[in-house]
Amino acid sequence: MKRGMKMEPLYYQTPYVKEFDAIVTACRPVKHGFEVELSQTGFYPEGGGQPYDMGILGGAHVTAVHDVKGEIVHYTDAPLAVGETVTGEINWDRRFQNMQGHSGEHLVSGLIHAKYGYDNVGFHMGSEEITIDQNGTHTWDELLEIEKKANRMIWENLEIYAGFPSQEELAKMDYRSKKELTGDIRIVSIPNGDTCACCGTHVAKTGEIGLVKFLTMIHYKGGVRISLLCGEEAVMDYEKKREELQKISVFLSAKAGKTADAVEKLKNELMQTQAKLSETSRKL
């Protein structure tokens, strides 16, 4: 990611900023609220596949944040007085989940690139899952090996670097990037895991990612699209599926680990019943 801001935002100085004070430098009415600019901000704007932050700003709700020509614009549901000092409160649960997910994506993409040489050509953090588009194909077993290695590195609790190295340091780095970049470039690096140009927010250590779990893989545009979850969202997804499996096991009177066998037995019995019904109907 190239440095293009007038000042380095607070979320680059420390992605763990939860609350900050700033002066309102502009406030303009727009169709669905107001556009607010600040002297400094900890709110992350949408970019690099990562969603924007939300929260409270001077009593107004921040509904979206965007980088507009190098200026970070906060969209609020109420006006703020220009020149007033306001307090920003970031929705920390949302921010930290995004930090976990973005850091987990880097780790996975870096390991895939190192082993198979494939590039991450598309990345999106959605409300239900994270998707990564790779320009090469995998088997599911190959992905599970990547998942295992990623989780081992998470448990090693490795330091994650995020910053703007000098031009001399940058020239010595072999880093991933979706496009050619010049000038000051922000690098995010995980030891033996990934080095990538990135504008997102990340956790300080891999242990804070908590967990990486692949959900599905489909063939997409000559490569594959991988869906995954990280951290708390992966744990909550597991709990949701555990609850569903528990309900199914009760319906089938089968142990949780035997539900597939019970479903297959039920399917075979149903097919036999349908065959008998068809024969009876034919005779009638």
mmCIF file of C-alpha atoms in Angstrom:
data_model
loop_
_atom_site.group_PDB
_atom_site.id
_atom_site.type_symbol
_atom_site.label_atom_id
_atom_site.label_comp_id
_atom_site.label_asym_id
_atom_site.label_seq_id
_atom_site.Cartn_x
_atom_site.Cartn_y
_atom_site.Cartn_z
ATOM 1 C CA MET A 1 0.000 0.000 0.000
ATOM 2 C CA LYS A 2 1.385 3.415 -0.933
ATOM 3 C CA ARG A 3 1.397 6.229 1.633
ATOM 4 C CA GLY A 4 -0.912 8.945 0.246
ATOM 5 C CA MET A 5 -2.506 10.513 3.330
ATOM 6 C CA LYS A 6 -1.726 14.071 4.518
ATOM 7 C CA MET A 7 -0.922 12.557 7.907
ATOM 8 C CA GLU A 8 -0.414 9.012 9.134
ATOM 9 C CA PRO A 9 -3.775 7.888 10.587
ATOM 10 C CA LEU A 10 -4.000 6.662 14.164
ATOM 11 C CA TYR A 11 -4.901 3.148 13.006
ATOM 12 C CA TYR A 12 -1.437 2.918 11.417
ATOM 13 C CA GLN A 13 0.303 4.296 14.504
ATOM 14 C CA THR A 14 -1.529 1.669 16.545
ATOM 15 C CA PRO A 15 -4.322 -0.548 15.159
ATOM 16 C CA TYR A 16 -5.432 -1.067 18.771
ATOM 17 C CA VAL A 17 -6.780 2.492 19.095
ATOM 18 C CA LYS A 18 -10.313 2.269 20.505
ATOM 19 C CA GLU A 19 -10.973 5.892 21.458
ATOM 20 C CA PHE A 20 -9.464 9.217 20.388
ATOM 21 C CA ASP A 21 -10.106 12.972 20.321
ATOM 22 C CA ALA A 22 -10.057 15.081 17.144
ATOM 23 C CA ILE A 23 -11.125 18.453 15.799
ATOM 24 C CA VAL A 24 -13.942 18.548 13.231
ATOM 25 C CA THR A 25 -12.446 20.218 10.131
ATOM 26 C CA ALA A 26 -15.452 19.822 7.802
ATOM 27 C CA CYS A 27 -19.097 18.757 7.918
ATOM 28 C CA ARG A 28 -21.283 18.603 4.794
ATOM 29 C CA PRO A 29 -24.890 17.412 4.445
ATOM 30 C CA VAL A 30 -25.378 14.558 1.956
ATOM 31 C CA LYS A 31 -28.356 12.460 0.880
ATOM 32 C CA HIS A 32 -28.340 10.004 3.782
ATOM 33 C CA GLY A 33 -26.586 11.988 6.509
ATOM 34 C CA PHE A 34 -23.395 13.997 6.777
ATOM 35 C CA GLU A 35 -19.790 13.833 5.575
ATOM 36 C CA VAL A 36 -17.347 14.646 8.379
ATOM 37 C CA GLU A 37 -13.590 15.214 8.184
ATOM 38 C CA LEU A 38 -11.296 15.289 11.224
ATOM 39 C CA SER A 39 -7.860 16.563 12.202
ATOM 40 C CA GLN A 40 -6.935 12.933 12.929
ATOM 41 C CA THR A 41 -8.801 9.633 13.001
ATOM 42 C CA GLY A 42 -8.670 6.074 14.256
ATOM 43 C CA PHE A 43 -11.542 4.935 12.007
ATOM 44 C CA TYR A 44 -10.325 2.658 9.219
ATOM 45 C CA PRO A 45 -11.805 3.438 5.770
ATOM 46 C CA GLU A 46 -12.909 0.628 3.481
ATOM 47 C CA GLY A 47 -9.965 -0.583 1.399
ATOM 48 C CA GLY A 48 -7.779 -3.528 0.445
ATOM 49 C CA GLY A 49 -10.682 -5.950 0.848
ATOM 50 C CA GLN A 50 -11.247 -4.908 4.475
ATOM 51 C CA PRO A 51 -14.561 -3.285 5.560
ATOM 52 C CA TYR A 52 -14.677 0.157 7.170
ATOM 53 C CA ASP A 53 -14.947 0.742 10.902
ATOM 54 C CA MET A 54 -18.154 1.851 12.595
ATOM 55 C CA GLY A 55 -18.804 3.485 15.947
ATOM 56 C CA ILE A 56 -19.650 6.785 17.624
ATOM 57 C CA LEU A 57 -18.233 10.234 16.830
ATOM 58 C CA GLY A 58 -19.200 13.124 19.102
ATOM 59 C CA GLY A 59 -22.551 11.461 19.841
ATOM 60 C CA ALA A 60 -23.302 10.753 16.158
ATOM 61 C CA HIS A 61 -23.251 7.226 14.715
ATOM 62 C CA VAL A 62 -20.524 6.540 12.146
ATOM 63 C CA THR A 63 -22.221 4.450 9.467
ATOM 64 C CA ALA A 64 -19.376 4.272 6.912
ATOM 65 C CA VAL A 65 -15.814 5.527 6.361
ATOM 66 C CA HIS A 66 -14.130 6.028 2.970
ATOM 67 C CA ASP A 67 -10.864 7.369 1.620
ATOM 68 C CA VAL A 68 -11.875 10.082 -0.844
ATOM 69 C CA LYS A 69 -8.857 11.354 -2.794
ATOM 70 C CA GLY A 70 -6.542 10.939 0.173
ATOM 71 C CA GLU A 71 -8.978 12.419 2.703
ATOM 72 C CA ILE A 72 -10.705 10.128 5.193
ATOM 73 C CA VAL A 73 -14.436 10.925 5.181
ATOM 74 C CA HIS A 74 -16.733 9.740 7.984
ATOM 75 C CA TYR A 75 -20.429 9.345 7.178
ATOM 76 C CA THR A 76 -22.598 10.137 10.209
ATOM 77 C CA ASP A 77 -26.312 10.270 11.013
ATOM 78 C CA ALA A 78 -26.052 13.714 12.690
ATOM 79 C CA PRO A 79 -24.094 16.924 12.046
ATOM 80 C CA LEU A 80 -21.001 17.956 14.013
ATOM 81 C CA ALA A 81 -19.866 21.548 14.512
ATOM 82 C CA VAL A 82 -16.735 22.546 12.608
ATOM 83 C CA GLY A 83 -13.956 23.486 15.028
ATOM 84 C CA GLU A 84 -15.441 21.377 17.821
ATOM 85 C CA THR A 85 -13.280 18.742 19.566
ATOM 86 C CA VAL A 86 -15.101 15.409 19.523
ATOM 87 C CA THR A 87 -14.393 11.914 20.853
ATOM 88 C CA GLY A 88 -14.391 8.960 18.498
ATOM 89 C CA GLU A 89 -15.325 5.523 19.862
ATOM 90 C CA ILE A 90 -14.624 2.627 17.518
ATOM 91 C CA ASN A 91 -16.780 -0.504 17.510
ATOM 92 C CA TRP A 92 -13.926 -2.641 18.790
ATOM 93 C CA ASP A 93 -15.542 -6.068 18.273
ATOM 94 C CA ARG A 94 -15.982 -5.297 14.568
ATOM 95 C CA ARG A 95 -12.450 -3.851 14.239
ATOM 96 C CA PHE A 96 -10.739 -6.753 16.031
ATOM 97 C CA GLN A 97 -12.631 -9.386 14.011
ATOM 98 C CA ASN A 98 -11.489 -7.600 10.851
ATOM 99 C CA MET A 99 -7.900 -7.551 12.160
ATOM 100 C CA GLN A 100 -8.076 -11.284 12.889
ATOM 101 C CA GLY A 101 -9.549 -12.043 9.467
ATOM 102 C CA HIS A 102 -7.159 -9.862 7.484
ATOM 103 C CA SER A 103 -4.109 -11.242 9.303
ATOM 104 C CA GLY A 104 -5.362 -14.804 8.797
ATOM 105 C CA GLU A 105 -5.831 -14.150 5.077
ATOM 106 C CA HIS A 106 -2.240 -12.909 4.803
ATOM 107 C CA LEU A 107 -0.909 -16.017 6.506
ATOM 108 C CA VAL A 108 -2.893 -18.372 4.257
ATOM 109 C CA SER A 109 -2.126 -16.480 1.027
ATOM 110 C CA GLY A 110 1.567 -16.297 1.890
ATOM 111 C CA LEU A 111 1.819 -20.027 2.597
ATOM 112 C CA ILE A 112 -0.001 -20.889 -0.641
ATOM 113 C CA HIS A 113 2.264 -18.544 -2.622
ATOM 114 C CA ALA A 114 5.410 -20.015 -1.043
ATOM 115 C CA LYS A 115 4.412 -23.642 -1.701
ATOM 116 C CA TYR A 116 2.588 -23.419 -5.041
ATOM 117 C CA GLY A 117 3.555 -20.033 -6.498
ATOM 118 C CA TYR A 118 -0.080 -18.986 -6.869
ATOM 119 C CA ASP A 119 -1.156 -15.366 -6.398
ATOM 120 C CA ASN A 120 -4.063 -13.957 -4.449
ATOM 121 C CA VAL A 121 -5.963 -12.102 -7.215
ATOM 122 C CA GLY A 122 -9.096 -11.294 -5.217
ATOM 123 C CA PHE A 123 -9.896 -10.813 -1.546
ATOM 124 C CA HIS A 124 -13.135 -9.873 0.198
ATOM 125 C CA MET A 125 -14.142 -9.826 3.861
ATOM 126 C CA GLY A 126 -17.906 -10.306 3.853
ATOM 127 C CA SER A 127 -20.418 -10.374 6.679
ATOM 128 C CA GLU A 128 -20.560 -14.186 6.634
ATOM 129 C CA GLU A 129 -17.156 -15.312 5.343
ATOM 130 C CA ILE A 130 -13.806 -14.293 3.886
ATOM 131 C CA THR A 131 -13.096 -15.221 0.274
ATOM 132 C CA ILE A 132 -9.721 -15.517 -1.458
ATOM 133 C CA ASP A 133 -9.382 -15.969 -5.225
ATOM 134 C CA GLN A 134 -6.249 -17.842 -6.333
ATOM 135 C CA ASN A 135 -4.950 -18.014 -9.913
ATOM 136 C CA GLY A 136 -4.189 -21.726 -9.578
ATOM 137 C CA THR A 137 -6.029 -24.873 -8.522
ATOM 138 C CA HIS A 138 -5.806 -27.021 -5.384
ATOM 139 C CA THR A 139 -7.170 -30.257 -4.041
ATOM 140 C CA TRP A 140 -9.049 -30.100 -0.761
ATOM 141 C CA ASP A 141 -6.319 -32.181 0.912
ATOM 142 C CA GLU A 142 -3.708 -29.637 -0.197
ATOM 143 C CA LEU A 143 -5.749 -26.853 1.369
ATOM 144 C CA LEU A 144 -6.082 -28.777 4.623
ATOM 145 C CA GLU A 145 -2.271 -29.037 4.783
ATOM 146 C CA ILE A 146 -2.054 -25.255 4.371
ATOM 147 C CA GLU A 147 -4.674 -24.848 7.110
ATOM 148 C CA LYS A 148 -2.692 -27.078 9.477
ATOM 149 C CA LYS A 149 0.522 -25.147 8.860
ATOM 150 C CA ALA A 150 -1.238 -21.799 9.301
ATOM 151 C CA ASN A 151 -2.684 -22.873 12.653
ATOM 152 C CA ARG A 152 0.699 -24.161 13.841
ATOM 153 C CA MET A 153 2.167 -20.732 13.069
ATOM 154 C CA ILE A 154 -0.718 -19.092 14.907
ATOM 155 C CA TRP A 155 0.044 -21.164 18.006
ATOM 156 C CA GLU A 156 3.704 -20.149 17.753
ATOM 157 C CA ASN A 157 2.512 -16.569 18.407
ATOM 158 C CA LEU A 158 4.883 -14.935 15.913
ATOM 159 C CA GLU A 159 5.424 -11.172 15.745
ATOM 160 C CA ILE A 160 3.711 -9.416 12.815
ATOM 161 C CA TYR A 161 5.444 -6.379 11.347
ATOM 162 C CA ALA A 162 3.399 -3.568 9.785
ATOM 163 C CA GLY A 163 5.015 -0.323 8.694
ATOM 164 C CA PHE A 164 6.720 1.756 6.025
ATOM 165 C CA PRO A 165 10.288 0.462 5.426
ATOM 166 C CA SER A 166 12.898 2.712 3.840
ATOM 167 C CA GLN A 167 13.532 2.520 0.098
ATOM 168 C CA GLU A 168 16.794 0.691 0.828
ATOM 169 C CA GLU A 169 15.026 -1.895 2.995
ATOM 170 C CA LEU A 170 12.198 -2.223 0.486
ATOM 171 C CA ALA A 171 14.642 -2.928 -2.363
ATOM 172 C CA LYS A 172 15.861 -6.024 -0.477
ATOM 173 C CA MET A 173 12.373 -7.388 0.181
ATOM 174 C CA ASP A 174 10.505 -9.969 -1.867
ATOM 175 C CA TYR A 175 6.912 -8.951 -1.216
ATOM 176 C CA ARG A 176 3.515 -9.766 -2.733
ATOM 177 C CA SER A 177 1.476 -7.023 -4.377
ATOM 178 C CA LYS A 178 -1.512 -7.042 -6.745
ATOM 179 C CA LYS A 179 -0.140 -4.026 -8.638
ATOM 180 C CA GLU A 180 3.039 -2.043 -9.238
ATOM 181 C CA LEU A 181 3.709 0.467 -6.459
ATOM 182 C CA THR A 182 6.082 3.406 -6.047
ATOM 183 C CA GLY A 183 6.991 5.785 -3.234
ATOM 184 C CA ASP A 184 6.484 4.904 0.434
ATOM 185 C CA ILE A 185 4.918 1.446 0.623
ATOM 186 C CA ARG A 186 3.340 -0.127 3.693
ATOM 187 C CA ILE A 187 4.481 -3.701 4.267
ATOM 188 C CA VAL A 188 2.912 -6.364 6.476
ATOM 189 C CA SER A 189 5.201 -9.295 7.237
ATOM 190 C CA ILE A 190 4.823 -12.584 9.131
ATOM 191 C CA PRO A 191 8.089 -14.525 9.745
ATOM 192 C CA ASN A 192 8.257 -17.499 7.327
ATOM 193 C CA GLY A 193 4.607 -16.834 6.479
ATOM 194 C CA ASP A 194 4.087 -13.789 4.265
ATOM 195 C CA THR A 195 5.421 -10.413 3.190
ATOM 196 C CA CYS A 196 2.877 -8.272 1.400
ATOM 197 C CA ALA A 197 2.072 -4.655 0.535
ATOM 198 C CA CYS A 198 -1.137 -3.907 2.431
ATOM 199 C CA CYS A 199 -3.219 -0.989 3.714
ATOM 200 C CA GLY A 200 -5.252 -2.952 6.272
ATOM 201 C CA THR A 201 -5.127 -3.264 10.050
ATOM 202 C CA HIS A 202 -3.560 -6.344 11.605
ATOM 203 C CA VAL A 203 -2.992 -7.997 14.963
ATOM 204 C CA ALA A 204 0.435 -7.698 16.595
ATOM 205 C CA LYS A 205 1.058 -11.441 16.924
ATOM 206 C CA THR A 206 -0.223 -14.478 15.041
ATOM 207 C CA GLY A 207 -1.640 -15.920 18.278
ATOM 208 C CA GLU A 208 -4.322 -13.228 18.223
ATOM 209 C CA ILE A 209 -5.670 -14.645 14.949
ATOM 210 C CA GLY A 210 -6.823 -17.512 17.140
ATOM 211 C CA LEU A 211 -7.797 -19.963 14.416
ATOM 212 C CA VAL A 212 -8.004 -20.360 10.641
ATOM 213 C CA LYS A 213 -10.698 -22.626 9.224
ATOM 214 C CA PHE A 214 -11.427 -23.284 5.537
ATOM 215 C CA LEU A 215 -15.113 -23.701 4.714
ATOM 216 C CA THR A 216 -15.382 -24.380 0.978
ATOM 217 C CA MET A 217 -13.455 -24.285 -2.288
ATOM 218 C CA ILE A 218 -14.946 -23.838 -5.757
ATOM 219 C CA HIS A 219 -13.374 -23.517 -9.210
ATOM 220 C CA TYR A 220 -13.502 -19.888 -10.289
ATOM 221 C CA LYS A 221 -12.115 -18.083 -13.362
ATOM 222 C CA GLY A 222 -9.409 -20.637 -14.072
ATOM 223 C CA GLY A 223 -8.377 -20.853 -10.425
ATOM 224 C CA VAL A 224 -10.210 -21.401 -7.164
ATOM 225 C CA ARG A 225 -12.221 -19.346 -4.702
ATOM 226 C CA ILE A 226 -11.569 -20.312 -1.094
ATOM 227 C CA SER A 227 -13.905 -19.316 1.713
ATOM 228 C CA LEU A 228 -12.660 -19.268 5.302
ATOM 229 C CA LEU A 229 -13.183 -17.814 8.744
ATOM 230 C CA CYS A 230 -10.715 -16.678 11.388
ATOM 231 C CA GLY A 231 -10.684 -16.141 15.133
ATOM 232 C CA GLU A 232 -13.949 -15.595 16.977
ATOM 233 C CA GLU A 233 -16.025 -15.873 13.808
ATOM 234 C CA ALA A 234 -14.562 -19.345 13.134
ATOM 235 C CA VAL A 235 -15.385 -20.426 16.700
ATOM 236 C CA MET A 236 -18.951 -19.085 16.447
ATOM 237 C CA ASP A 237 -19.413 -20.866 13.108
ATOM 238 C CA TYR A 238 -18.296 -24.107 14.755
ATOM 239 C CA GLU A 239 -20.795 -23.565 17.597
ATOM 240 C CA LYS A 240 -23.625 -22.892 15.126
ATOM 241 C CA LYS A 241 -22.825 -26.106 13.244
ATOM 242 C CA ARG A 242 -22.522 -28.054 16.507
ATOM 243 C CA GLU A 243 -26.033 -26.923 17.479
ATOM 244 C CA GLU A 244 -27.396 -27.981 14.078
ATOM 245 C CA LEU A 245 -25.652 -31.367 14.323
ATOM 246 C CA GLN A 246 -27.058 -31.859 17.822
ATOM 247 C CA LYS A 247 -30.612 -31.226 16.561
ATOM 248 C CA ILE A 248 -30.110 -33.674 13.670
ATOM 249 C CA SER A 249 -28.721 -36.349 15.986
ATOM 250 C CA VAL A 250 -31.811 -36.006 18.212
ATOM 251 C CA PHE A 251 -34.190 -36.241 15.226
ATOM 252 C CA LEU A 252 -32.411 -39.368 13.972
ATOM 253 C CA SER A 253 -31.787 -40.896 17.416
ATOM 254 C CA ALA A 254 -28.129 -41.212 16.486
ATOM 255 C CA LYS A 255 -24.870 -40.128 18.088
ATOM 256 C CA ALA A 256 -23.399 -36.880 16.693
ATOM 257 C CA GLY A 257 -20.552 -38.787 15.014
ATOM 258 C CA LYS A 258 -22.963 -41.242 13.375
ATOM 259 C CA THR A 259 -25.479 -38.858 11.783
ATOM 260 C CA ALA A 260 -24.183 -39.401 8.223
ATOM 261 C CA ASP A 261 -24.666 -43.168 8.594
ATOM 262 C CA ALA A 262 -28.158 -42.583 10.000
ATOM 263 C CA VAL A 263 -29.077 -40.301 7.094
ATOM 264 C CA GLU A 264 -27.809 -42.870 4.582
ATOM 265 C CA LYS A 265 -29.865 -45.601 6.281
ATOM 266 C CA LEU A 266 -32.951 -43.369 6.272
ATOM 267 C CA LYS A 267 -32.405 -42.571 2.588
ATOM 268 C CA ASN A 268 -32.162 -46.271 1.678
ATOM 269 C CA GLU A 269 -35.295 -47.063 3.659
ATOM 270 C CA LEU A 270 -37.135 -44.242 1.909
ATOM 271 C CA MET A 271 -36.050 -45.525 -1.521
ATOM 272 C CA GLN A 272 -37.268 -49.015 -0.639
ATOM 273 C CA THR A 273 -40.588 -47.609 0.591
ATOM 274 C CA GLN A 274 -40.993 -45.561 -2.597
ATOM 275 C CA ALA A 275 -40.256 -48.658 -4.690
ATOM 276 C CA LYS A 276 -42.886 -50.683 -2.805
ATOM 277 C CA LEU A 277 -45.393 -47.831 -3.154
ATOM 278 C CA SER A 278 -44.766 -47.646 -6.900
ATOM 279 C CA GLU A 279 -45.254 -51.419 -7.231
ATOM 280 C CA THR A 280 -48.488 -51.287 -5.187
ATOM 281 C CA SER A 281 -49.772 -48.379 -7.295
ATOM 282 C CA ARG A 282 -48.963 -50.334 -10.458
ATOM 283 C CA LYS A 283 -50.910 -53.365 -9.219
ATOM 284 C CA LEU A 284 -53.886 -51.213 -8.211
#
